[in-house]
C-alpha positions as semicolon CSV with decimal commas, in nm:
position;residue;x (nm);y (nm);z (nm)
1;M;0,719;-0,510;-1,367
2;S;0,402;-0,395;-1,305
3;I;0,245;-0,467;-0,954
4;Y;-0,086;-0,559;-1,109
5;K;0,094;-0,815;-1,353
6;R;0,148;-1,085;-1,097
7;D;-0,095;-1,232;-0,869
8;E;0,145;-1,189;-0,616
9;F;0,174;-0,879;-0,629
10;N;-0,136;-0,827;-0,517
11;H;-0,068;-0,834;-0,137
12;S;0,225;-0,674;-0,001
13;F;0,389;-0,725;0,307
14;G;0,347;-0,381;0,467
15;T;0,664;-0,233;0,703
16;W;0,583;-0,011;0,938
17;P;0,652;0,053;1,232
18;L;0,872;-0,181;1,253
19;T;1,247;-0,153;1,220
20;G;1,607;-0,365;1,305
21;D;1,569;-0,721;1,448
22;V;1,201;-0,715;1,463
23;L;1,182;-0,662;1,062
24;Q;1,395;-0,847;0,971
25;N;1,284;-1,147;1,159
26;A;0,926;-1,033;1,032
27;I;1,104;-1,080;0,687
28;E;1,165;-1,392;0,710
29;V;0,851;-1,542;0,822
30;A;0,678;-1,334;0,524
31;V;0,929;-1,449;0,277
32;T;0,873;-1,810;0,356
33;A;0,472;-1,733;0,395
34;G;0,464;-1,652;0,060
35;Y;0,501;-1,270;0,020
36;R;0,667;-1,131;-0,292
37;S;0,583;-0,745;-0,235
38;F;0,742;-0,505;0,048
39;D;0,582;-0,178;0,102
40;T;0,831;0,083;0,265
41;A;0,894;0,449;0,270
42;R;1,140;0,722;0,339
43;M;0,878;0,848;0,606
44;Y;0,875;0,486;0,770
45;E;1,277;0,541;0,872
46;N;1,321;0,167;0,780
47;E;1,451;0,132;0,436
48;A;1,778;0,060;0,507
49;D;1,698;-0,231;0,726
50;L;1,444;-0,328;0,504
51;G;1,713;-0,372;0,220
52;A;1,953;-0,568;0,464
53;A;1,627;-0,749;0,543
54;L;1,558;-0,907;0,175
55;A;1,927;-0,900;0,105
56;Q;1,948;-1,135;0,394
57;V;1,660;-1,334;0,379
58;L;1,616;-1,397;-0,017
59;P;1,915;-1,547;-0,128
60;H;1,807;-1,816;0,189
61;H;1,478;-1,897;0,008
62;S;1,620;-1,882;-0,367
63;I;1,498;-1,584;-0,460
64;S;1,648;-1,356;-0,632
65;C;1,492;-0,973;-0,637
66;D;1,368;-0,969;-0,977
67;E;1,062;-1,164;-0,834
68;V;0,965;-0,912;-0,550
69;C;0,842;-0,565;-0,592
70;I;0,956;-0,328;-0,341
71;T;0,752;0,015;-0,345
72;T;0,849;0,290;-0,129
73;K;0,746;0,603;-0,109
74;M;0,842;1,020;-0,099
75;H;0,753;1,226;0,140
76;F;0,652;1,609;0,097
77;D;0,984;1,701;0,282
78;Q;1,140;1,541;-0,041
79;F;0,943;1,817;-0,282
80;E;1,083;2,145;-0,235
81;N;1,297;2,065;-0,576
82;E;1,328;1,839;-0,853
83;S;1,735;1,768;-0,715
84;V;1,658;1,750;-0,342
85;F;1,363;1,445;-0,504
86;L;1,618;1,264;-0,696
87;N;1,871;1,247;-0,487
88;S;1,623;1,193;-0,182
89;V;1,513;0,839;-0,504
90;E;1,870;0,781;-0,515
91;T;1,957;0,766;-0,189
92;S;1,640;0,512;-0,131
93;L;1,807;0,250;-0,395
94;K;2,091;0,236;-0,202
95;Y;1,887;0,186;0,169
96;L;1,716;-0,082;-0,062
97;Q;2,024;-0,228;-0,180
98;I;1,837;-0,210;-0,525
99;D;1,909;-0,046;-0,893
100;K;1,558;0,060;-0,960
101;L;1,267;0,043;-0,776
102;D;0,909;-0,161;-0,895
103;V;0,692;0,117;-0,717
104;L;0,754;0,488;-0,630
105;L;0,505;0,666;-0,444
106;L;0,479;1,027;-0,327
107;H;0,341;0,946;0,004
108;W;0,093;1,249;0,100
109;P;-0,029;1,567;-0,120
110;P;0,184;1,885;-0,076
111;V;0,038;2,089;0,219
112;G;-0,182;2,349;0,072
113;G;-0,015;2,319;-0,205
114;D;0,002;2,299;-0,555
115;I;0,033;1,902;-0,629
116;A;0,206;1,964;-0,983
117;P;0,592;2,012;-0,877
118;S;0,586;1,745;-0,681
119;L;0,439;1,511;-1,006
120;T;0,688;1,634;-1,244
121;Y;0,958;1,524;-1,021
122;L;0,778;1,188;-1,030
123;Q;0,794;1,140;-1,355
124;K;1,148;1,285;-1,372
125;A;1,257;1,012;-1,198
126;Y;1,080;0,710;-1,450
127;E;1,231;0,856;-1,735
128;M;1,519;0,844;-1,532
129;G;1,482;0,469;-1,541
130;L;1,494;0,534;-1,161
131;T;1,161;0,301;-1,082
132;S;0,989;0,066;-1,330
133;N;0,639;0,214;-1,202
134;I;0,472;0,552;-1,040
135;G;0,161;0,581;-0,828
136;V;0,061;0,868;-0,553
137;S;-0,088;0,841;-0,202
138;N;-0,399;0,978;-0,001
139;Y;-0,481;1,230;-0,335
140;T;-0,830;1,287;-0,363
141;I;-1,078;1,237;-0,685
142;E;-1,028;1,620;-0,803
143;M;-0,609;1,563;-0,699
144;L;-0,629;1,176;-0,920
145;H;-0,792;1,438;-1,224
146;R;-0,556;1,657;-1,231
147;A;-0,246;1,476;-1,244
148;V;-0,346;1,234;-1,532
149;K;-0,300;1,594;-1,719
150;I;-0,005;1,765;-1,534
151;I;0,170;1,412;-1,629
152;D;0,257;1,137;-1,968
153;A;0,388;0,887;-1,799
154;P;0,080;0,618;-1,606
155;I;-0,026;0,663;-1,243
156;I;-0,056;0,316;-1,176
157;T;-0,240;0,338;-0,796
158;N;-0,367;0,576;-0,586
159;Q;-0,266;0,393;-0,183
160;V;-0,543;0,466;0,076
161;E;-0,708;0,393;0,358
162;F;-0,948;0,166;0,229
163;H;-1,109;-0,112;0,462
164;P;-1,515;-0,273;0,545
165;F;-1,625;0,042;0,795
166;L;-1,499;0,327;0,530
167;D;-1,698;0,428;0,214
168;Q;-1,408;0,457;-0,057
169;S;-1,711;0,419;-0,330
170;K;-1,628;0,771;-0,525
171;L;-1,341;0,773;-0,513
172;H;-1,274;0,349;-0,605
173;N;-1,518;0,428;-0,913
174;A;-1,315;0,745;-1,030
175;A;-0,969;0,598;-0,984
176;N;-1,092;0,303;-1,213
177;A;-1,262;0,593;-1,459
178;L;-0,890;0,649;-1,498
179;G;-0,722;0,332;-1,494
180;I;-0,586;0,374;-1,155
181;Q;-0,606;0,118;-0,936
182;L;-0,652;0,122;-0,507
183;S;-0,435;-0,014;-0,268
184;A;-0,536;0,016;0,051
185;Y;-0,353;0,065;0,369
186;C;-0,486;0,042;0,718
187;S;-0,659;-0,301;0,531
188;L;-0,793;-0,462;0,844
189;A;-0,899;-0,082;1,042
190;R;-0,578;-0,148;1,311
191;G;-0,797;-0,428;1,487
192;E;-1,108;-0,281;1,460
193;V;-1,247;-0,610;1,172
194;F;-1,171;-0,884;1,458
195;K;-1,450;-0,731;1,651
196;S;-1,711;-0,680;1,384
197;Q;-1,944;-0,972;1,462
198;V;-2,071;-1,001;1,053
199;L;-1,694;-1,083;1,010
200;Q;-1,694;-1,294;1,248
201;T;-2,031;-1,456;1,141
202;I;-1,888;-1,513;0,842
203;G;-1,580;-1,634;0,842
204;Q;-1,752;-1,925;1,086
205;K;-1,860;-1,982;0,719
206;H;-1,545;-2,052;0,554
207;H;-1,356;-2,122;0,879
208;K;-1,176;-1,822;0,850
209;T;-1,082;-1,527;1,057
210;A;-1,303;-1,233;1,065
211;G;-0,898;-1,037;0,930
212;Q;-0,838;-1,277;0,646
213;V;-1,273;-1,212;0,528
214;A;-1,213;-0,872;0,544
215;L;-0,888;-0,885;0,357
216;R;-1,045;-1,122;0,066
217;W;-1,295;-0,865;0,045
218;I;-1,069;-0,601;-0,031
219;L;-0,921;-0,813;-0,321
220;H;-1,259;-0,911;-0,424
221;K;-1,295;-0,485;-0,479
222;G;-0,998;-0,524;-0,733
223;V;-0,792;-0,325;-0,488
224;T;-0,443;-0,473;-0,371
225;I;-0,335;-0,492;-0,005
226;N;-0,072;-0,423;0,270
227;S;-0,088;-0,581;0,617
228;S;0,140;-0,523;0,881
229;S;0,267;-0,746;1,160
230;S;0,556;-0,814;1,344
231;K;0,373;-1,144;1,519
232;P;0,456;-1,486;1,299
233;A;0,090;-1,628;1,327
234;N;-0,056;-1,307;1,188
235;I;0,190;-1,259;0,910
236;K;0,108;-1,562;0,822
237;S;-0,287;-1,563;0,845
238;N;-0,316;-1,193;0,610
239;F;-0,143;-1,417;0,411
240;D;-0,333;-1,709;0,360
241;I;-0,659;-1,567;0,224
242;N;-0,660;-1,728;-0,140
243;D;-0,828;-2,086;-0,072
244;F;-1,172;-1,922;-0,025
245;E;-1,430;-1,680;-0,204
246;L;-1,707;-1,451;-0,102
247;S;-2,021;-1,465;-0,213
248;D;-2,254;-1,218;-0,329
249;D;-2,474;-1,234;-0,030
250;D;-2,067;-1,227;0,166
251;M;-1,984;-0,909;-0,041
252;A;-2,344;-0,756;-0,034
253;Q;-2,295;-0,735;0,418
254;I;-1,953;-0,654;0,427
255;D;-2,054;-0,340;0,150
256;G;-2,355;-0,299;0,450
257;L;-2,057;-0,199;0,719
258;N;-1,942;0,089;0,484
259;S;-2,182;0,277;0,667
260;L;-2,008;0,303;0,958
261;N;-1,772;0,554;0,771
262;Q;-1,537;0,501;1,010
263;R;-1,171;0,626;0,888
264;I;-0,885;0,590;1,108
265;V;-0,645;0,820;0,971
266;T;-0,806;1,183;1,016
267;K;-0,656;1,558;1,075
268;D;-0,655;1,425;1,464
269;I;-0,425;1,151;1,373
270;V;-0,197;1,331;1,080
271;P;-0,276;1,757;1,056
272;F;-0,222;1,730;0,713
273;V;-0,429;1,509;0,573
274;P;-0,584;1,654;0,254
275;D;-1,014;1,681;0,262
276;F;-1,070;1,321;0,165
277;D;-1,389;1,281;-0,046
């Protein structure tokens, strides 16, 4: 199933950096709150914990695996060759206790390398029926244009940093033109959105927090969300954003925050990030 054909899949519960009992408890709260989409990655080293948590929590809520969307991502450590890549996907399936992924992404472009091999491995996984959908993460505009020429299978998403303090309009427009939807990580700018007077003021008008306003703004942009927390109140609050609409003036004010251009994931933090647009 495509994550974009059901509204409840437009907001994923992100699992980094949660593991063990902390993740188990968070999944219980998230499922109760209404989350039906869950995002993980080989790099997070929590796929097995997520699989175990979902296997325990979903039956208690009379929810089948077909009613949830599970996304995982292959790191460039798995790009050595097709066999390594496909074996890694199979391992993820075992960890997650499922027969088929809903979405499989390439987590990062290969460092200083050609993107073609990993994309062909990704398409192979799709053709083998290991995943229903494929996509990429942290791809630049140039990479997206190359990617759609390299493989035939539809690339449904590019998961990137996306929040009110970062101008991603060029990438967003380019992705839309290619029929690729963006998916947001660092949706709350690692908590920085709560310090914004603009977001606080708009939130007061709608009886919402600054964080809820930021997340609603992302959805209004046509971008899907990944949000994460281990705190029950925050998990519930992050999901409680579907009962209000932002006005054109609200959107314009929040758009104005893009000029701050504050990127969270930089080469200082992640040395292998590409040269983003």
